[in-house]
Amino acid sequence: MKEILSNVRDAARKLALLSPGSRNTFLECFAEKINLNRELLLNANQLDLKKNGANLSSVLLSRLKLDDVKLNQIIDGIRDVVKLPDPIGKLLAKTELDTGLILDKVSVPIGVLAIIFESRPDVIPQILSLALKSGNGVVLKGGSEATETNQAFIKIVREVENKLSDFPSGWATLIEGRESVFEVLNYPEYIDLVIPRGSNALVKSIMEKSQIPVMGHSDGICHVYVHRSAEPKEALRIILDSKAQYPAVCNATETVLIDQVIAKTFLPELVILANENKIELLGCKNCQMFDPKISAVENWSTEYGDLRMAIKIVEGPKEAVEHINLYSSHHTDVILANDQEIIESFLQQVDSASVFANCSSRFSDGYRYGFGAEVGVSTGKLHARGPVGLEGLLTYKYIMRGSGQVVKDYVGKEAKKFTHRIFS
Amino acid sequence: MKEILSNVRDAARKLALLSPGSRNTFLECFAEKINLNRELLLNANQLDLKKNGANLSSVLLSRLKLDDVKLNQIIDGIRDVVKLPDPIGKLLAKTELDTGLILDKVSVPIGVLAIIFESRPDVIPQILSLALKSGNGVVLKGGSEATETNQAFIKIVREVENKLSDFPSGWATLIEGRESVFEVLNYPEYIDLVIPRGSNALVKSIMEKSQIPVMGHSDGICHVYVHRSAEPKEALRIILDSKAQYPAVCNATETVLIDQVIAKTFLPELVILANENKIELLGCKNCQMFDPKISAVENWSTEYGDLRMAIKIVEGPKEAVEHINLYSSHHTDVILANDQEIIESFLQQVDSASVFANCSSRFSDGYRYGFGAEVGVSTGKLHARGPVGLEGLLTYKYIMRGSGQVVKDYVGKEAKKFTHRIFS
């Protein structure tokens, strides 16, 4: 393992020095070769489907399945990444410390990423293109059900590498087996960032065991708070979208908090909406007093991920904010209200990556935010927070160009003064 | 411990909502009260000096000792922080996703910092003022030798809190005992960021054991590479400053790499310079062949922190870059050269937080970079890298203000389109 990772590190250092043009050329060839090798890819995918068909639910099988429509999307996706502006070498700040002593802050790739992802074969080309665009090496661990398909994609990567002279070989490597994931976490000297996607339990255990920074989220426990000033019809429409538009994803809402002042009128309407849309409601004791058919909530930190939804009656904005700051996974939380003062105070006080007023929690997503490409959603507060675009795969370095300056001249009684002139 | 930390979290949430004015008022009162309580502080410091005098070296004692000159610097330092622009609530980006659906990216405090620092009593007021300016709660663990002095500063903080109504009490808490540091590392729900300052061994073990992100550096192994095109006199001047201007600090140079083409002439001059300045040279085998008085280097990753310096003869820029990327702590590395192409390629290829050409490694510092205040130097690549100013104590959140939008309307055949208009 050590040797594999050390090779990726070396290749990544070379990758970072290539011109934007040659990274884009690689991506164009990659898209082209995927187009030319449809049969190879579909055959590999058929092998995966045959091996795992008996053990997977129909939902998982349809996710695993590759077809021409998905391949078209993959190819378009890579070409979209080519079109994004080059993120490397951006001048982030420029300061003159003194005449002839100029400090630049410049964006650079992070280095080597370890990405653990689920069994969707469309994910691997997406990750490969984002990593390459941002100049990072990658160690990939895909779902075991997609082994053949993933290997076929990596085979195409190798072919493109061979075709393009000067392109460092081995900047992307596939590892297999769950144990190998945990082994990787012990090599901070070779891996700079771990991005886990997949089941909450896996992500949680990676976050606990890793010696390397981890970017991502284990839970998506999002809230909608309906303030007494909210317009009820609009509130119901937004709640329905937040919960039911795609209940399995992390930005779907798990808990609705209802202002006690409107509970008597709003709760019956919410019950009707839930029944119409097959949403099962679980509630606090007060909710159960309104409607005994509502079963009790066991744990306010549950991510249902399906058509179950928790509801709670709260005294007012203060209790709503407290409940959210305590139970939210700090992903996305929403207030529905018309009172501007209440809205602004909620937006300030809720300590989550994304805080919304009067729209669906489902907008919390890199594509919808306009990032062009999404690396993932981070519920951590360091480096990147919320939906993360290509920017999240970059860091910066300070480059100083001097002309013989030494610190001694800037110290003591006759010290030279720094100019600290900031260039716009 | 859990209760203590949970209280800091609550106070920090309130702190984040205060106006810049009231945070600055606190700092002004703090500076004023330090001025009025000089006797209290000096007496407490005398107790520390008496208790620990027998066990500390004269260098450490002089660091621990507080006097009126240091108090003046402390007071000036706090007033400098007051003058810095408010870092909270800065609009970092603004995007219209669609008419009436506006996404803001806004700077916010990280939350609660745990800061472990050495036995210099001037550090605690500095940390307190940076944390407060950036709206963060802090859990502080100072060197045990400065217990009385640190407690006296915290006493003054409490007095200022009491004087200012509406100011959350307990946003800054002092903990004691080395075990308590490691206990804190188990509470990611209350602490967002750990900033350790102090001995390499302590920092390393914190980085290994923490479940919370750690910002800082354990080693400062900096390099100066002298290319064949360098002007020898200037090179000697910069090497002397890089090593000897303040050898104990992390941005002092530990290793000088010498281009083999100039070794024969440059090495003897370096030996003379070293002798004149009481610098002990340790070298590679080739260096020892030039001068048998040079003792052998045992380990190229040693941070000497004193007037010892390692030297190595390298074939050229390629070997220099490889040596640095392998042995550097990625803090600061320098090339001395006149060949522009060589300089630029070195600046690109060396994977360190700060990479310099033709100036001393000792410039790598937040004050010299013009950040106004320094939180520390990070050798990690995530969140903040290199010298870290107030900015490093902030994160951001996304705030979206909508007018009833749901995701359903942006999906499918008759989907509304996002405008993704970016406001400058």
Short mmCIF file of N, CA, C and O in Angstrom, two decimals, chain A residues 13 17 97 103 108 110 192 234 237-238 241 245 325 344 347-360 362-363 367-371 381-385 391 395-408 410 418 420, chain B residues 13 17 97 103 105 108 110 192 234 237-238 241 245 325 344 347-360 362-363 367-371 381-385 391 395-408 410 418 420:
data_model
loop_
_atom_site.label_atom_id
_atom_site.label_comp_id
_atom_site.label_asym_id
_atom_site.label_seq_id
_atom_site.Cartn_x
_atom_site.Cartn_y
_atom_site.Cartn_z
N ARG A 13 2.39 15.28 -8.02
CA ARG A 13 3.28 16.45 -8.04
C ARG A 13 3.56 16.87 -9.49
O ARG A 13 3.62 18.06 -9.81
N LEU A 17 1.95 20.42 -12.23
CA LEU A 17 2.80 21.32 -13.01
C LEU A 17 2.39 21.39 -14.48
O LEU A 17 2.94 22.19 -15.24
N LEU A 97 5.75 43.75 0.35
CA LEU A 97 6.20 43.92 1.73
C LEU A 97 7.17 45.08 1.80
O LEU A 97 7.22 45.82 2.78
N LEU A 103 4.93 39.46 -2.32
CA LEU A 103 4.30 38.23 -1.84
C LEU A 103 3.03 37.94 -2.63
O LEU A 103 2.12 38.77 -2.68
N VAL A 108 -3.32 26.42 -5.54
CA VAL A 108 -2.62 25.20 -5.99
C VAL A 108 -3.48 23.99 -5.62
O VAL A 108 -4.33 24.07 -4.73
N ILE A 110 -4.61 20.55 -3.86
CA ILE A 110 -4.34 20.05 -2.50
C ILE A 110 -3.25 18.99 -2.54
O ILE A 110 -2.40 18.95 -1.68
N ASP A 192 -3.76 13.83 1.33
CA ASP A 192 -4.02 15.12 1.97
C ASP A 192 -5.46 15.29 2.42
O ASP A 192 -5.74 16.05 3.33
N GLU A 234 -48.33 28.31 1.09
CA GLU A 234 -46.95 28.27 0.61
C GLU A 234 -46.10 27.38 1.51
O GLU A 234 -45.26 26.61 1.03
N ARG A 237 -46.61 23.78 0.59
CA ARG A 237 -45.99 23.47 -0.69
C ARG A 237 -44.47 23.27 -0.49
O ARG A 237 -43.85 22.36 -1.05
N ILE A 238 -43.86 24.12 0.32
CA ILE A 238 -42.41 24.03 0.54
C ILE A 238 -42.07 22.80 1.40
O ILE A 238 -41.09 22.10 1.13
N ASP A 241 -42.20 19.72 -0.83
CA ASP A 241 -41.01 19.63 -1.69
C ASP A 241 -39.78 19.24 -0.86
O ASP A 241 -38.99 18.40 -1.28
N GLN A 245 -39.79 15.49 -2.46
CA GLN A 245 -39.36 15.61 -3.85
C GLN A 245 -38.30 14.54 -4.15
O GLN A 245 -38.20 14.02 -5.25
N ASN A 325 -30.19 23.99 16.56
CA ASN A 325 -28.76 23.98 16.89
C ASN A 325 -28.36 22.73 17.68
O ASN A 325 -27.21 22.30 17.65
N GLU A 344 -34.54 37.35 9.67
CA GLU A 344 -33.11 37.70 9.75
C GLU A 344 -32.48 37.14 11.02
O GLU A 344 -31.34 36.67 10.99
N LEU A 347 -31.83 33.46 10.43
CA LEU A 347 -30.71 33.25 9.50
C LEU A 347 -29.37 33.47 10.20
O LEU A 347 -28.38 32.79 9.92
N GLN A 348 -29.33 34.43 11.14
CA GLN A 348 -28.08 34.69 11.86
C GLN A 348 -27.81 33.61 12.90
O GLN A 348 -26.67 33.17 13.06
N GLN A 349 -28.86 33.20 13.61
CA GLN A 349 -28.64 32.38 14.80
C GLN A 349 -28.45 30.89 14.51
O GLN A 349 -27.84 30.19 15.30
N VAL A 350 -29.01 30.41 13.42
CA VAL A 350 -28.88 28.98 13.15
C VAL A 350 -27.47 28.70 12.62
O VAL A 350 -27.03 29.30 11.65
N ASP A 351 -26.79 27.81 13.30
CA ASP A 351 -25.37 27.55 13.05
C ASP A 351 -25.21 26.37 12.07
O ASP A 351 -24.65 25.34 12.42
N SER A 352 -25.73 26.52 10.85
CA SER A 352 -25.63 25.44 9.87
C SER A 352 -24.97 25.94 8.60
O SER A 352 -24.90 27.15 8.37
N ALA A 353 -24.50 25.01 7.78
CA ALA A 353 -23.79 25.37 6.55
C ALA A 353 -24.68 26.19 5.63
O ALA A 353 -24.24 27.17 5.04
N SER A 354 -25.95 25.79 5.49
CA SER A 354 -26.90 26.54 4.67
C SER A 354 -28.14 26.84 5.50
O SER A 354 -28.68 25.95 6.15
N VAL A 355 -28.54 28.10 5.52
CA VAL A 355 -29.74 28.49 6.25
C VAL A 355 -30.63 29.27 5.28
O VAL A 355 -30.18 30.23 4.66
N PHE A 356 -31.87 28.80 5.11
CA PHE A 356 -32.75 29.35 4.07
C PHE A 356 -33.98 30.01 4.68
O PHE A 356 -34.44 29.61 5.75
N ALA A 357 -34.53 30.97 3.95
CA ALA A 357 -35.85 31.51 4.28
C ALA A 357 -36.76 31.33 3.08
O ALA A 357 -36.38 31.64 1.94
N ASN A 358 -37.93 30.78 3.31
CA ASN A 358 -39.01 30.72 2.31
C ASN A 358 -38.64 30.03 1.00
O ASN A 358 -38.98 30.51 -0.09
N CYS A 359 -37.89 28.94 1.10
CA CYS A 359 -37.72 28.07 -0.07
C CYS A 359 -37.38 26.67 0.44
O CYS A 359 -37.15 26.46 1.62
N SER A 360 -37.36 25.72 -0.47
CA SER A 360 -37.20 24.31 -0.12
C SER A 360 -35.77 24.00 0.33
O SER A 360 -34.80 24.53 -0.23
N ARG A 362 -34.26 21.50 -0.36
CA ARG A 362 -33.66 20.74 -1.46
C ARG A 362 -32.78 21.60 -2.39
O ARG A 362 -32.07 21.07 -3.23
N PHE A 363 -32.83 22.92 -2.24
CA PHE A 363 -31.96 23.76 -3.07
C PHE A 363 -30.48 23.68 -2.64
O PHE A 363 -29.61 24.20 -3.33
N TYR A 367 -24.88 22.14 -7.80
CA TYR A 367 -25.37 22.52 -9.14
C TYR A 367 -26.34 23.69 -9.02
O TYR A 367 -26.26 24.67 -9.76
N ARG A 368 -27.28 23.56 -8.05
CA ARG A 368 -28.28 24.62 -7.89
C ARG A 368 -27.63 25.92 -7.42
O ARG A 368 -28.08 26.99 -7.77
N TYR A 369 -26.55 25.80 -6.64
CA TYR A 369 -25.83 27.01 -6.20
C TYR A 369 -25.02 27.63 -7.34
O TYR A 369 -24.45 28.70 -7.17
N GLY A 370 -24.91 26.93 -8.46
CA GLY A 370 -24.20 27.48 -9.61
C GLY A 370 -22.71 27.21 -9.62
O GLY A 370 -21.94 27.93 -10.24
N PHE A 371 -22.27 26.13 -8.93
CA PHE A 371 -20.84 25.83 -8.87
C PHE A 371 -20.34 25.06 -10.09
O PHE A 371 -19.15 24.78 -10.20
N LYS A 381 -16.80 22.63 9.47
CA LYS A 381 -16.71 24.08 9.35
C LYS A 381 -15.38 24.53 8.79
O LYS A 381 -15.20 25.69 8.45
N LEU A 382 -14.40 23.62 8.72
CA LEU A 382 -13.08 24.02 8.27
C LEU A 382 -12.93 23.77 6.78
O LEU A 382 -13.51 22.84 6.25
N HIS A 383 -12.10 24.61 6.13
CA HIS A 383 -11.78 24.49 4.71
C HIS A 383 -12.98 24.79 3.83
O HIS A 383 -13.02 25.82 3.19
N ALA A 384 -13.95 23.89 3.78
CA ALA A 384 -15.10 24.12 2.91
C ALA A 384 -16.35 23.71 3.66
O ALA A 384 -16.35 22.73 4.39
N ARG A 385 -17.41 24.46 3.48
CA ARG A 385 -18.64 24.22 4.23
C ARG A 385 -19.80 24.26 3.25
O ARG A 385 -19.79 25.06 2.32
N GLU A 391 -13.47 24.48 -6.20
CA GLU A 391 -12.68 25.28 -5.25
C GLU A 391 -12.26 24.48 -4.01
O GLU A 391 -11.17 24.70 -3.48
N THR A 395 -5.97 24.35 -2.51
CA THR A 395 -5.48 25.11 -1.39
C THR A 395 -4.68 26.27 -2.00
O THR A 395 -4.88 26.60 -3.17
N TYR A 396 -3.81 26.90 -1.22
CA TYR A 396 -3.01 27.96 -1.81
C TYR A 396 -1.60 27.85 -1.28
O TYR A 396 -1.33 27.10 -0.34
N LYS A 397 -0.67 28.52 -1.93
CA LYS A 397 0.62 28.68 -1.30
C LYS A 397 1.08 30.12 -1.45
O LYS A 397 0.57 30.86 -2.30
N TYR A 398 2.00 30.52 -0.57
CA TYR A 398 2.57 31.86 -0.64
C TYR A 398 3.88 31.79 -1.40
O TYR A 398 4.75 30.98 -1.08
N ILE A 399 4.02 32.62 -2.42
CA ILE A 399 5.26 32.70 -3.19
C ILE A 399 5.83 34.10 -3.00
O ILE A 399 5.14 35.09 -3.25
N MET A 400 7.08 34.17 -2.52
CA MET A 400 7.67 35.51 -2.36
C MET A 400 8.90 35.62 -3.25
O MET A 400 9.77 34.76 -3.26
N ARG A 401 8.94 36.71 -4.02
CA ARG A 401 10.08 37.00 -4.88
C ARG A 401 10.81 38.20 -4.30
O ARG A 401 10.26 39.30 -4.24
N GLY A 402 12.04 37.97 -3.84
CA GLY A 402 12.81 39.02 -3.19
C GLY A 402 14.00 39.45 -4.00
O GLY A 402 14.21 38.99 -5.14
N SER A 403 14.77 40.34 -3.43
CA SER A 403 16.01 40.76 -4.11
C SER A 403 17.10 40.97 -3.05
O SER A 403 17.70 42.02 -2.99
N GLY A 404 17.26 39.96 -2.20
CA GLY A 404 18.35 39.98 -1.23
C GLY A 404 17.95 40.38 0.18
O GLY A 404 18.81 40.49 1.06
N GLN A 405 16.66 40.59 0.45
CA GLN A 405 16.24 41.08 1.77
C GLN A 405 16.49 40.07 2.89
O GLN A 405 16.26 38.87 2.72
N VAL A 406 16.91 40.60 4.04
CA VAL A 406 17.05 39.79 5.24
C VAL A 406 16.25 40.44 6.37
O VAL A 406 16.05 41.66 6.39
N VAL A 407 15.79 39.60 7.31
CA VAL A 407 14.91 40.07 8.39
C VAL A 407 15.63 41.02 9.34
O VAL A 407 15.02 41.96 9.88
N LYS A 408 16.93 40.78 9.53
CA LYS A 408 17.74 41.61 10.43
C LYS A 408 17.56 43.11 10.15
O LYS A 408 17.51 43.93 11.08
N TYR A 410 14.99 44.63 9.28
CA TYR A 410 13.65 45.13 9.63
C TYR A 410 13.41 45.04 11.14
O TYR A 410 12.29 45.11 11.61
N PHE A 418 8.12 47.97 6.72
CA PHE A 418 7.40 47.28 5.65
C PHE A 418 6.40 48.25 5.01
O PHE A 418 5.82 49.09 5.70
N HIS A 420 3.79 47.04 3.04
CA HIS A 420 2.50 46.32 3.07
C HIS A 420 1.48 46.94 2.13
O HIS A 420 0.32 47.17 2.50
N ARG B 13 -22.14 31.07 20.84
CA ARG B 13 -23.26 31.35 19.92
C ARG B 13 -23.80 32.76 20.13
O ARG B 13 -24.15 33.46 19.18
N LEU B 17 -23.35 36.83 17.72
CA LEU B 17 -24.46 37.69 17.31
C LEU B 17 -24.28 39.14 17.76
O LEU B 17 -25.06 40.01 17.39
N LEU B 97 -30.08 32.79 -7.85
CA LEU B 97 -30.37 31.50 -8.49
C LEU B 97 -31.54 31.65 -9.45
O LEU B 97 -31.60 31.01 -10.49
N LEU B 103 -28.77 33.87 -3.06
CA LEU B 103 -27.85 33.12 -2.20
C LEU B 103 -26.67 34.01 -1.81
O LEU B 103 -25.96 34.52 -2.66
N LYS B 105 -23.04 34.19 0.49
CA LYS B 105 -22.02 33.46 1.23
C LYS B 105 -21.39 34.48 2.19
O LYS B 105 -20.85 35.49 1.74
N VAL B 108 -18.55 33.89 8.95
CA VAL B 108 -19.05 33.73 10.33
C VAL B 108 -17.92 33.14 11.18
O VAL B 108 -17.00 32.52 10.65
N ILE B 110 -15.89 30.54 13.48
CA ILE B 110 -15.86 29.08 13.46
C ILE B 110 -16.69 28.51 14.60
O ILE B 110 -17.42 27.55 14.42
N ASP B 192 -14.63 23.25 17.74
CA ASP B 192 -14.57 23.18 16.28
C ASP B 192 -13.15 23.11 15.75
O ASP B 192 -12.90 22.60 14.67
N GLU B 234 25.60 37.71 -1.49
CA GLU B 234 24.20 37.86 -1.08
C GLU B 234 23.69 36.55 -0.47
O GLU B 234 22.96 36.56 0.52
N ARG B 237 24.81 36.23 3.09
CA ARG B 237 24.06 37.15 3.94
C ARG B 237 22.66 36.59 4.26
O ARG B 237 22.19 36.67 5.40
N ILE B 238 22.02 36.02 3.24
CA ILE B 238 20.66 35.50 3.44
C ILE B 238 20.69 34.22 4.29
O ILE B 238 19.85 34.01 5.16
N ASP B 241 21.13 35.18 7.95
CA ASP B 241 19.87 35.69 8.52
C ASP B 241 18.87 34.56 8.73
O ASP B 241 18.23 34.48 9.77
N GLN B 245 19.44 34.70 12.74
CA GLN B 245 18.79 35.92 13.23
C GLN B 245 17.93 35.60 14.47
O GLN B 245 17.79 36.40 15.37
N ASN B 325 11.03 18.34 -1.02
CA ASN B 325 9.69 17.75 -0.94
C ASN B 325 9.67 16.51 -0.05
O ASN B 325 8.64 16.15 0.52
N GLU B 344 11.57 30.25 -11.15
CA GLU B 344 10.13 30.01 -11.31
C GLU B 344 9.80 28.53 -11.19
O GLU B 344 8.79 28.16 -10.60
N LEU B 347 9.85 27.63 -7.53
CA LEU B 347 8.68 28.17 -6.83
C LEU B 347 7.43 27.34 -7.11
O LEU B 347 6.58 27.17 -6.25
N GLN B 348 7.33 26.83 -8.35
CA GLN B 348 6.17 26.01 -8.69
C GLN B 348 6.27 24.62 -8.06
O GLN B 348 5.29 24.07 -7.59
N GLN B 349 7.47 24.03 -8.12
CA GLN B 349 7.59 22.61 -7.79
C GLN B 349 7.66 22.31 -6.30
O GLN B 349 7.31 21.22 -5.87
N VAL B 350 8.15 23.25 -5.51
CA VAL B 350 8.26 22.96 -4.07
C VAL B 350 6.88 23.06 -3.43
O VAL B 350 6.20 24.08 -3.54
N ASP B 351 6.50 21.98 -2.78
CA ASP B 351 5.14 21.83 -2.26
C ASP B 351 5.09 22.27 -0.79
O ASP B 351 4.82 21.47 0.09
N SER B 352 5.39 23.54 -0.54
CA SER B 352 5.38 24.03 0.84
C SER B 352 4.46 25.23 0.97
O SER B 352 4.10 25.86 -0.03
N ALA B 353 4.09 25.56 2.20
CA ALA B 353 3.15 26.65 2.43
C ALA B 353 3.72 27.98 1.92
O ALA B 353 3.01 28.76 1.30
N SER B 354 5.01 28.21 2.18
CA SER B 354 5.66 29.42 1.68
C SER B 354 6.91 29.03 0.92
O SER B 354 7.72 28.24 1.42
N VAL B 355 7.06 29.56 -0.30
CA VAL B 355 8.24 29.27 -1.10
C VAL B 355 8.81 30.61 -1.56
O VAL B 355 8.09 31.42 -2.15
N PHE B 356 10.08 30.86 -1.25
CA PHE B 356 10.68 32.17 -1.46
C PHE B 356 11.83 32.11 -2.47
O PHE B 356 12.50 31.09 -2.58
N ALA B 357 12.07 33.22 -3.14
CA ALA B 357 13.28 33.39 -3.93
C ALA B 357 14.03 34.61 -3.43
O ALA B 357 13.44 35.68 -3.24
N ASN B 358 15.34 34.43 -3.17
CA ASN B 358 16.24 35.55 -2.87
C ASN B 358 15.83 36.43 -1.69
O ASN B 358 15.92 37.66 -1.77
N CYS B 359 15.37 35.79 -0.64
CA CYS B 359 15.19 36.50 0.63
C CYS B 359 15.23 35.48 1.76
O CYS B 359 15.20 34.28 1.53
N SER B 360 15.26 35.98 2.98
CA SER B 360 15.43 35.12 4.14
C SER B 360 14.17 34.31 4.46
O SER B 360 13.05 34.82 4.33
N ARG B 362 13.14 33.76 7.22
CA ARG B 362 12.55 34.37 8.42
C ARG B 362 11.41 35.34 8.12
O ARG B 362 10.71 35.77 9.03
N PHE B 363 11.20 35.69 6.83
CA PHE B 363 10.06 36.56 6.50
C PHE B 363 8.72 35.84 6.61
O PHE B 363 7.68 36.47 6.50
N TYR B 367 2.88 38.85 10.78
CA TYR B 367 3.09 40.29 10.88
C TYR B 367 3.83 40.80 9.65
O TYR B 367 3.46 41.80 9.05
N ARG B 368 4.89 40.05 9.26
CA ARG B 368 5.66 40.50 8.09
C ARG B 368 4.83 40.40 6.81
O ARG B 368 5.01 41.18 5.88
N TYR B 369 3.91 39.42 6.76
CA TYR B 369 3.04 39.30 5.58
C TYR B 369 1.98 40.40 5.55
O TYR B 369 1.24 40.52 4.59
N GLY B 370 1.87 41.15 6.65
CA GLY B 370 0.89 42.24 6.67
C GLY B 370 -0.50 41.85 7.13
O GLY B 370 -1.48 42.51 6.81
N PHE B 371 -0.60 40.75 7.90
CA PHE B 371 -1.92 40.30 8.35
C PHE B 371 -2.41 41.04 9.60
O PHE B 371 -3.53 40.81 10.04
N LYS B 381 -2.67 21.58 4.76
CA LYS B 381 -3.06 22.20 3.50
C LYS B 381 -4.52 22.62 3.49
O LYS B 381 -4.97 23.31 2.59
N LEU B 382 -5.29 22.14 4.48
CA LEU B 382 -6.70 22.41 4.46
C LEU B 382 -7.02 23.65 5.29
O LEU B 382 -6.34 23.93 6.27
N HIS B 383 -8.05 24.37 4.89
CA HIS B 383 -8.56 25.56 5.58
C HIS B 383 -7.58 26.73 5.48
O HIS B 383 -7.82 27.68 4.78
N ALA B 384 -6.47 26.65 6.20
CA ALA B 384 -5.52 27.76 6.18
C ALA B 384 -4.12 27.18 6.10
O ALA B 384 -3.82 26.16 6.70
N ARG B 385 -3.26 27.83 5.33
CA ARG B 385 -1.92 27.32 5.08
C ARG B 385 -0.94 28.47 5.27
O ARG B 385 -1.25 29.61 4.90
N GLU B 391 -8.44 35.87 9.56
CA GLU B 391 -9.23 35.12 8.57
C GLU B 391 -9.32 33.63 8.88
O GLU B 391 -10.32 32.99 8.63
N THR B 395 -15.15 30.93 9.31
CA THR B 395 -15.62 30.07 8.24
C THR B 395 -16.73 30.88 7.53
O THR B 395 -16.77 32.09 7.65
N TYR B 396 -17.59 30.23 6.80
CA TYR B 396 -18.67 30.97 6.15
C TYR B 396 -19.93 30.14 6.24
O TYR B 396 -19.90 28.96 6.57
N LYS B 397 -21.06 30.81 6.01
CA LYS B 397 -22.26 30.02 5.80
C LYS B 397 -23.02 30.58 4.61
O LYS B 397 -22.78 31.71 4.20
N TYR B 398 -23.88 29.72 4.04
CA TYR B 398 -24.71 30.14 2.93
C TYR B 398 -26.08 30.55 3.47
O TYR B 398 -26.71 29.79 4.19
N ILE B 399 -26.51 31.74 3.10
CA ILE B 399 -27.83 32.22 3.51
C ILE B 399 -28.64 32.44 2.24
O ILE B 399 -28.22 33.15 1.34
N MET B 400 -29.80 31.77 2.15
CA MET B 400 -30.64 31.97 0.96
C MET B 400 -31.96 32.58 1.37
O MET B 400 -32.62 32.11 2.28
N ARG B 401 -32.32 33.65 0.67
CA ARG B 401 -33.61 34.30 0.90
C ARG B 401 -34.49 34.05 -0.33
O ARG B 401 -34.16 34.51 -1.42
N GLY B 402 -35.56 33.29 -0.12
CA GLY B 402 -36.43 32.92 -1.24
C GLY B 402 -37.79 33.57 -1.14
O GLY B 402 -38.06 34.38 -0.25
N SER B 403 -38.66 33.20 -2.07
CA SER B 403 -40.03 33.72 -2.03
C SER B 403 -40.99 32.62 -2.48
O SER B 403 -41.77 32.81 -3.40
N GLY B 404 -40.82 31.46 -1.84
CA GLY B 404 -41.75 30.35 -2.08
C GLY B 404 -41.26 29.29 -3.05
O GLY B 404 -41.98 28.36 -3.39
N GLN B 405 -40.01 29.38 -3.51
CA GLN B 405 -39.52 28.44 -4.53
C GLN B 405 -39.40 27.00 -4.01
O GLN B 405 -38.97 26.77 -2.88
N VAL B 406 -39.76 26.05 -4.87
CA VAL B 406 -39.57 24.63 -4.58
C VAL B 406 -38.76 23.99 -5.71
O VAL B 406 -38.81 24.44 -6.86
N VAL B 407 -38.02 22.94 -5.38
CA VAL B 407 -37.12 22.30 -6.35
C VAL B 407 -37.87 21.62 -7.49
O VAL B 407 -37.41 21.59 -8.63
N LYS B 408 -39.06 21.10 -7.15
CA LYS B 408 -39.90 20.41 -8.14
C LYS B 408 -40.05 21.23 -9.43
O LYS B 408 -40.07 20.67 -10.54
N TYR B 410 -37.99 23.07 -10.85
CA TYR B 410 -36.75 23.19 -11.61
C TYR B 410 -36.29 21.84 -12.15
O TYR B 410 -35.14 21.68 -12.55
N PHE B 418 -32.37 27.98 -13.87
CA PHE B 418 -31.68 28.86 -12.93
C PHE B 418 -31.01 29.99 -13.70
O PHE B 418 -30.51 29.78 -14.81
N HIS B 420 -28.50 31.90 -12.18
CA HIS B 420 -27.09 31.88 -11.71
C HIS B 420 -26.35 33.17 -12.05
O HIS B 420 -25.24 33.15 -12.57
#
